[in-house]
Amino acid sequence: MTRKRQKIGALNKEHAQHRVELKGWVQRRRDLGGLIFIDLRDRSGVVQIVFNPKVSEESLKVAESVRSEYVLHIEGEVVERDKSTTNPNMQTGEIEIQVDRVDILNEAKNPPFLIQDDTDVAEDIRLKYRYLDLRREPLQQTFKLRHQTTQAIRNYLNEEEFLEMETPMLTKSTPEGARDYLVPSRVHPGEFYALPQSPQLFKQLLMISGFEKYYQFARCFRDEDLRADRQPEFTQIDIETSFMTSDDIIEMTEEMMQKVMKDVKGMKIELPFRRMRYDEAMERFGSDKPDTRFGLELVTVSDVVNESDFKVFRDAISNGGKVSAINVKGKASQFSRKDLDTLTDFTKVYGAKGLAWLKVEDGELKGPIAKFFNEQVSSSLKSRLHAEDGDVLLFVADKIKVVHESLGALRLKLGKELGMIDNEKFDFLWITDWPLFEYDEQLNDYSAAHHPFTMPVEEDIDKLDENPGEVRAQAYDLVLNGYELGGGSLRIYKKEIQDKMFKVLGFSKEEAEDQFGFLLEALEYGAPPHGGIALGVDRFVMLLSGRSNLRDTILFPKTASASCLLTEAPGKVGEAQLEELNLQINKQKKG
Amino acid sequence: MTRKRQKIGALNKEHAQHRVELKGWVQRRRDLGGLIFIDLRDRSGVVQIVFNPKVSEESLKVAESVRSEYVLHIEGEVVERDKSTTNPNMQTGEIEIQVDRVDILNEAKNPPFLIQDDTDVAEDIRLKYRYLDLRREPLQQTFKLRHQTTQAIRNYLNEEEFLEMETPMLTKSTPEGARDYLVPSRVHPGEFYALPQSPQLFKQLLMISGFEKYYQFARCFRDEDLRADRQPEFTQIDIETSFMTSDDIIEMTEEMMQKVMKDVKGMKIELPFRRMRYDEAMERFGSDKPDTRFGLELVTVSDVVNESDFKVFRDAISNGGKVSAINVKGKASQFSRKDLDTLTDFTKVYGAKGLAWLKVEDGELKGPIAKFFNEQVSSSLKSRLHAEDGDVLLFVADKIKVVHESLGALRLKLGKELGMIDNEKFDFLWITDWPLFEYDEQLNDYSAAHHPFTMPVEEDIDKLDENPGEVRAQAYDLVLNGYELGGGSLRIYKKEIQDKMFKVLGFSKEEAEDQFGFLLEALEYGAPPHGGIALGVDRFVMLLSGRSNLRDTILFPKTASASCLLTEAPGKVGEAQLEELNLQINKQKKG
């Protein structure tokens, strides 16, 4: 019976004098004084096995041919090591196995990189040999943690009587948000399915179907240009409920997070999480996903500096912009003029025209722009910014969006560089009171801030026709340590509101009907009030496991050009396959 | 706090005199003697609510406007019904709610069909309004059962220390088995991803990665012409393990099934399941997925009838074919000549040239062909078939494949029509000792009976070069009530065997390298012995819930032409989208 195998990692002194049978990989081999020592590894851990000619001449002979990553099946006796040879860095370091029987189950070529915790091997090599990369302990641990995380979420939701349900992958292409991945239909030539960007409409249909509580670990697809923290396919825990309020959904999500933190990290986190209005988050942190593990907040000083003689500041304000500042406490002496120039260049990436600065010395503001501030303004400014001797004050005066984005990014950069962030901390935060629409000045039109199915705040519904920009959404995002974990909302469940929503978004009646007719029709057959949330599993696992790369949390990730270096997908397909799909590849471009 | 809502189905006499707040759908409304009675439904059940002018004039007024499938929010008092008005067919039939407050949460148009247990509405209407169809109790129950089934499987596998892991959906197109669904790449013009037919290679790579125990509820895609029990996308519970034997995997699967049957059906099933060799299944049941809930077995009589004077039988045998028979016990009088002609026509669909028959009367064989059988042959035949007075014997003489398929199908048809099948029974069966290859006479080549990664039986490996047709696979299929639930095998983990396998299958070295190079390479870096199994979840749920249509187990299924009648997928996409993908639709065909 091989099913209940002895786990290598579970071996200890209590097994001394017992015979064991082990299967695993050769982590490393050392030859020493006529003996061969091998570290044998399985999923559970590593143990030292010893080949001794006095125990088995034959086994030693086999061991001589063994190399790293060979797969072995051994038998032998567990013996306690001498005190002098125990290895405290190894879980099984107090024992070793005297091998008397060995089979080589499989051989291994010399691997292109060592299977060890730390590696500086180029990522493309690691991705090409992903099956070797995945043998490394930190990745093994990450995927165990991923398993624990999803099971903790499941256990919570099952306990709350949610049903896990599967929605289709071959769906209809709709122009919401990002670009769809398309799948040509063979049976219907010239037509296409789309892979889902999220199961949004299906989960709403499930509420209309009366299931009341749905969840799914949903694979989602977006054909976007990839950044470091994006993948063409990703997984979200997708939740939808009927008859719940925003507060209900928020409370439930908090309990779920509390359970995950307890089950996976052994941490007790306090409920409820803090909540912050979107406007406040932008003003204080310059971000809709603020990292609240440290201060260094943005402070609006428009009203104060508007009294100064500094034209640059006053012009920014009179042009509809604002002036905000960050007070870097006690660091004045650390910032040379060159350092400050570097920070100025950094803010320019975010569109800022410049970064002004002041230092506080002997109770006075110092620096090139200090002369524009009379005593009264200086005093107000110090008071507003809680500025004291040794502080350095950093200002951006610009359009509101630019001020927030540039100072928000600068805040994060300084927080990291000045070591102000506690990496052991998990700081959850809700962002609430989102606007329903985003306004694009150049295109002069509105787009949905979340998605077109988000319910407006009841008392703002009347403004949909005249002042859509002022309509708030019944939406909430969950932020963890400066990352958006996900978000949700109540959904529109009345056809007339959904009709209005599409109108504001610039859909003609025909377009709305053509693309979302089935939803509009479903809303007319007894749709319950409903809402939900979706959280990014890959990103959550990244934060829980303390990794910095989303690719470390996905077993077989794609590169920034959406390729799999292991299988070499995507790839060419045969002419016959294209013929069947009634498709041709355009000649002008080359793959 | 609306989160912990009162469940309608949980209301009973113990709630009498309590106030309750309920939300749900109007199942039906009756007006009677100035009162209005409504059956209010939520996920958990149905309760009668009463609008009485003496309780609330205002509520009664609202109730007058209410129609079927309206969504209501009511408050009122639970009252015990008179003995005379209790409804024993209703879980909550001993009580009703006296409503004193009502809100219409949403209205509903008159639904295109009634939301009731039984419906004879055409399936295309039900699929177009799937969200209404899903409100019906039998479908609600099916998806609850589906949830319970997947959780039972998960709980078992978690207990066994499996890790749930996610493999990619955007993968490489490989020509194994069925047709791939393709996904054009925008970043790599002219190249395509494929949606996985199964995660076969990825789960093998996970074993090579050292994870040892993997599972996934995997969405799989096959662009095949659909039959009643096929869908373009389906879900399988996909399991892979390292270092286990076939017997280990079989035993583990049995324990898992036992747990599902206990958790979901409250049934204790006996272990181990029966095992049957592939050859025996074909010979005795004419099928590799026999329904073993009833007898009516096929019996080979070639040796007996070869001694007869019936040339048709003897020719079939001398041409390499065989003769088999089914004895339909005691039914001779029920089969008229016309009935037997109908059965003959039925077998012709399966390629049989005819169906011969004999009846047993007064110890003698009777019928048109009886004259060809002398006393000795008759006696042997009766003995072989345990034939007695009143029995009817049905013969097919043909190529082996035709005999098995036609009599196998006839057996199933007769079993059903004669009421021989116990529908309450769950009869699990393993089919073992599969051939590794199937031989196609017309193409004169071998294809993989399961897939090209199946491990041959050790002692047959030498035959790979000379006699591939004789090589047995280390494979096992699990059959339930005549349906293939799924199957598995040990996998090839040595490169030299995989190379040989591809050679038998007609791959050139270059083709093998081009399509499966990454696997062949991975096998060289310390691949452990591994194997697994995959079971069809949709089909399993269909059998567990006693439904006859696979579409009833999938929330949003596709039709036989792979369309979604609700969302109208697949559909046309814009020129710009095609342009970005560098594709053109051929003009000659029409969608």
CSV table of C-alpha atoms in Angstrom, one decimal, chain B residues 113-245:
chain,number,residue,atom,x,y,z
B,113,PHE,CA,-44.5,30.2,-18.8
B,114,LEU,CA,-45.6,29.3,-15.3
B,115,ILE,CA,-43.0,28.9,-12.6
B,116,GLN,CA,-44.0,25.4,-11.5
B,117,ASP,CA,-42.4,22.0,-11.0
B,118,ASP,CA,-43.5,20.4,-14.2
B,119,THR,CA,-43.5,22.2,-17.5
B,120,ASP,CA,-44.1,21.1,-21.0
B,121,VAL,CA,-42.9,24.4,-22.5
B,122,ALA,CA,-40.6,24.0,-25.4
B,123,GLU,CA,-37.0,23.9,-24.4
B,124,ASP,CA,-35.9,26.8,-26.6
B,125,ILE,CA,-38.4,29.1,-24.7
B,126,ARG,CA,-37.1,27.9,-21.4
B,127,LEU,CA,-33.5,28.6,-22.5
B,128,LYS,CA,-34.3,32.0,-23.8
B,129,TYR,CA,-35.9,32.9,-20.4
B,130,ARG,CA,-33.4,30.8,-18.5
B,131,TYR,CA,-33.6,33.1,-15.4
B,132,LEU,CA,-37.3,32.1,-15.2
B,133,ASP,CA,-36.7,28.5,-15.9
B,134,LEU,CA,-34.1,28.4,-13.1
B,135,ARG,CA,-36.7,29.7,-10.6
B,136,ARG,CA,-38.5,26.3,-10.9
B,137,GLU,CA,-38.1,24.1,-7.9
B,138,PRO,CA,-36.5,21.0,-9.6
B,139,LEU,CA,-33.8,23.2,-11.1
B,140,GLN,CA,-33.2,25.1,-7.8
B,141,GLN,CA,-32.8,21.7,-6.2
B,142,THR,CA,-30.4,20.4,-8.9
B,143,PHE,CA,-28.0,23.3,-8.4
B,144,LYS,CA,-28.1,23.0,-4.7
B,145,LEU,CA,-27.2,19.3,-5.2
B,146,ARG,CA,-24.5,20.3,-7.6
B,147,HIS,CA,-23.0,22.6,-4.9
B,148,GLN,CA,-23.2,19.8,-2.3
B,149,THR,CA,-21.5,17.4,-4.7
B,150,THR,CA,-18.6,19.7,-5.5
B,151,GLN,CA,-18.1,20.6,-1.8
B,152,ALA,CA,-18.2,16.9,-0.8
B,153,ILE,CA,-15.5,16.1,-3.4
B,154,ARG,CA,-13.5,19.1,-2.2
B,155,ASN,CA,-13.8,18.2,1.5
B,156,TYR,CA,-12.6,14.7,0.7
B,157,LEU,CA,-9.6,15.8,-1.3
B,158,ASN,CA,-8.6,18.5,1.2
B,159,GLU,CA,-8.7,15.9,3.9
B,160,GLU,CA,-6.3,13.8,1.8
B,161,GLU,CA,-4.0,16.8,1.5
B,162,PHE,CA,-4.6,17.6,-2.1
B,163,LEU,CA,-4.0,21.2,-3.3
B,164,GLU,CA,-6.6,22.9,-5.4
B,165,MET,CA,-4.7,24.5,-8.3
B,166,GLU,CA,-5.6,26.6,-11.3
B,167,THR,CA,-4.1,25.9,-14.7
B,168,PRO,CA,-4.3,28.3,-17.7
B,169,MET,CA,-7.3,28.6,-20.1
B,170,LEU,CA,-5.2,30.4,-22.8
B,171,THR,CA,-3.0,27.5,-23.8
B,172,LYS,CA,-1.3,26.0,-26.8
B,173,SER,CA,-3.3,24.2,-29.6
B,174,THR,CA,-2.4,20.5,-29.8
B,175,PRO,CA,-4.0,18.0,-32.1
B,176,GLU,CA,-5.0,15.5,-29.4
B,177,GLY,CA,-8.5,14.2,-29.7
B,178,ALA,CA,-11.2,16.6,-30.4
B,179,ARG,CA,-11.2,20.0,-32.2
B,180,ASP,CA,-9.8,23.0,-30.2
B,181,TYR,CA,-11.6,26.2,-29.6
B,182,LEU,CA,-9.1,28.8,-30.8
B,183,VAL,CA,-8.5,32.4,-29.5
B,184,PRO,CA,-6.7,34.8,-31.8
B,185,SER,CA,-3.8,36.7,-30.3
B,186,ARG,CA,-3.7,40.5,-30.8
B,187,VAL,CA,-0.2,40.9,-29.6
B,188,HIS,CA,1.1,38.1,-31.9
B,189,PRO,CA,-0.8,38.6,-35.1
B,190,GLY,CA,-1.7,35.4,-36.9
B,191,GLU,CA,-1.1,33.3,-33.8
B,192,PHE,CA,-3.7,31.6,-31.6
B,193,TYR,CA,-4.2,30.3,-28.1
B,194,ALA,CA,-6.4,27.2,-27.6
B,195,LEU,CA,-8.9,26.7,-24.8
B,196,PRO,CA,-8.0,23.5,-23.0
B,197,GLN,CA,-9.7,20.2,-23.9
B,198,SER,CA,-8.5,19.2,-20.5
B,199,PRO,CA,-5.6,20.3,-18.2
B,200,GLN,CA,-3.8,17.0,-19.0
B,201,LEU,CA,-0.3,18.3,-19.7
B,202,PHE,CA,-0.5,21.0,-17.0
B,203,LYS,CA,-1.4,18.5,-14.4
B,204,GLN,CA,1.5,16.3,-15.4
B,205,LEU,CA,3.8,19.4,-15.3
B,206,LEU,CA,2.5,20.0,-11.7
B,207,MET,CA,3.6,16.5,-10.8
B,208,ILE,CA,7.0,17.2,-12.4
B,209,SER,CA,6.9,20.4,-10.3
B,210,GLY,CA,6.8,18.3,-7.1
B,211,PHE,CA,3.3,19.2,-5.9
B,212,GLU,CA,2.4,15.4,-5.6
B,213,LYS,CA,-1.4,15.9,-5.1
B,214,TYR,CA,-3.4,18.2,-7.3
B,215,TYR,CA,-7.0,18.7,-8.0
B,216,GLN,CA,-9.1,21.2,-9.9
B,217,PHE,CA,-12.7,21.6,-11.0
B,218,ALA,CA,-11.5,22.3,-14.5
B,219,ARG,CA,-13.5,23.9,-17.3
B,220,CYS,CA,-12.8,22.0,-20.5
B,221,PHE,CA,-13.7,22.9,-24.1
B,222,ARG,CA,-14.4,20.7,-27.2
B,223,ASP,CA,-15.5,22.1,-30.5
B,224,GLU,CA,-17.3,18.9,-31.5
B,225,ASP,CA,-20.7,18.4,-33.1
B,226,LEU,CA,-22.9,18.2,-30.1
B,227,ARG,CA,-25.1,15.3,-29.0
B,228,ALA,CA,-27.8,15.3,-26.3
B,229,ASP,CA,-25.2,14.6,-23.6
B,230,ARG,CA,-22.4,16.9,-24.8
B,231,GLN,CA,-21.8,20.6,-24.3
B,232,PRO,CA,-19.0,22.8,-25.8
B,233,GLU,CA,-17.8,23.6,-22.3
B,234,PHE,CA,-18.1,21.2,-19.4
B,235,THR,CA,-16.5,20.7,-16.0
B,236,GLN,CA,-14.5,17.8,-14.8
B,237,ILE,CA,-13.0,17.1,-11.4
B,238,ASP,CA,-9.4,16.7,-12.4
B,239,ILE,CA,-7.0,14.8,-10.1
B,240,GLU,CA,-3.3,14.0,-10.4
B,241,THR,CA,-1.0,12.3,-8.0
B,242,SER,CA,2.7,11.3,-7.8
B,243,PHE,CA,4.0,8.0,-6.6
B,244,MET,CA,0.6,6.2,-6.5
B,245,THR,CA,-0.3,3.0,-8.2
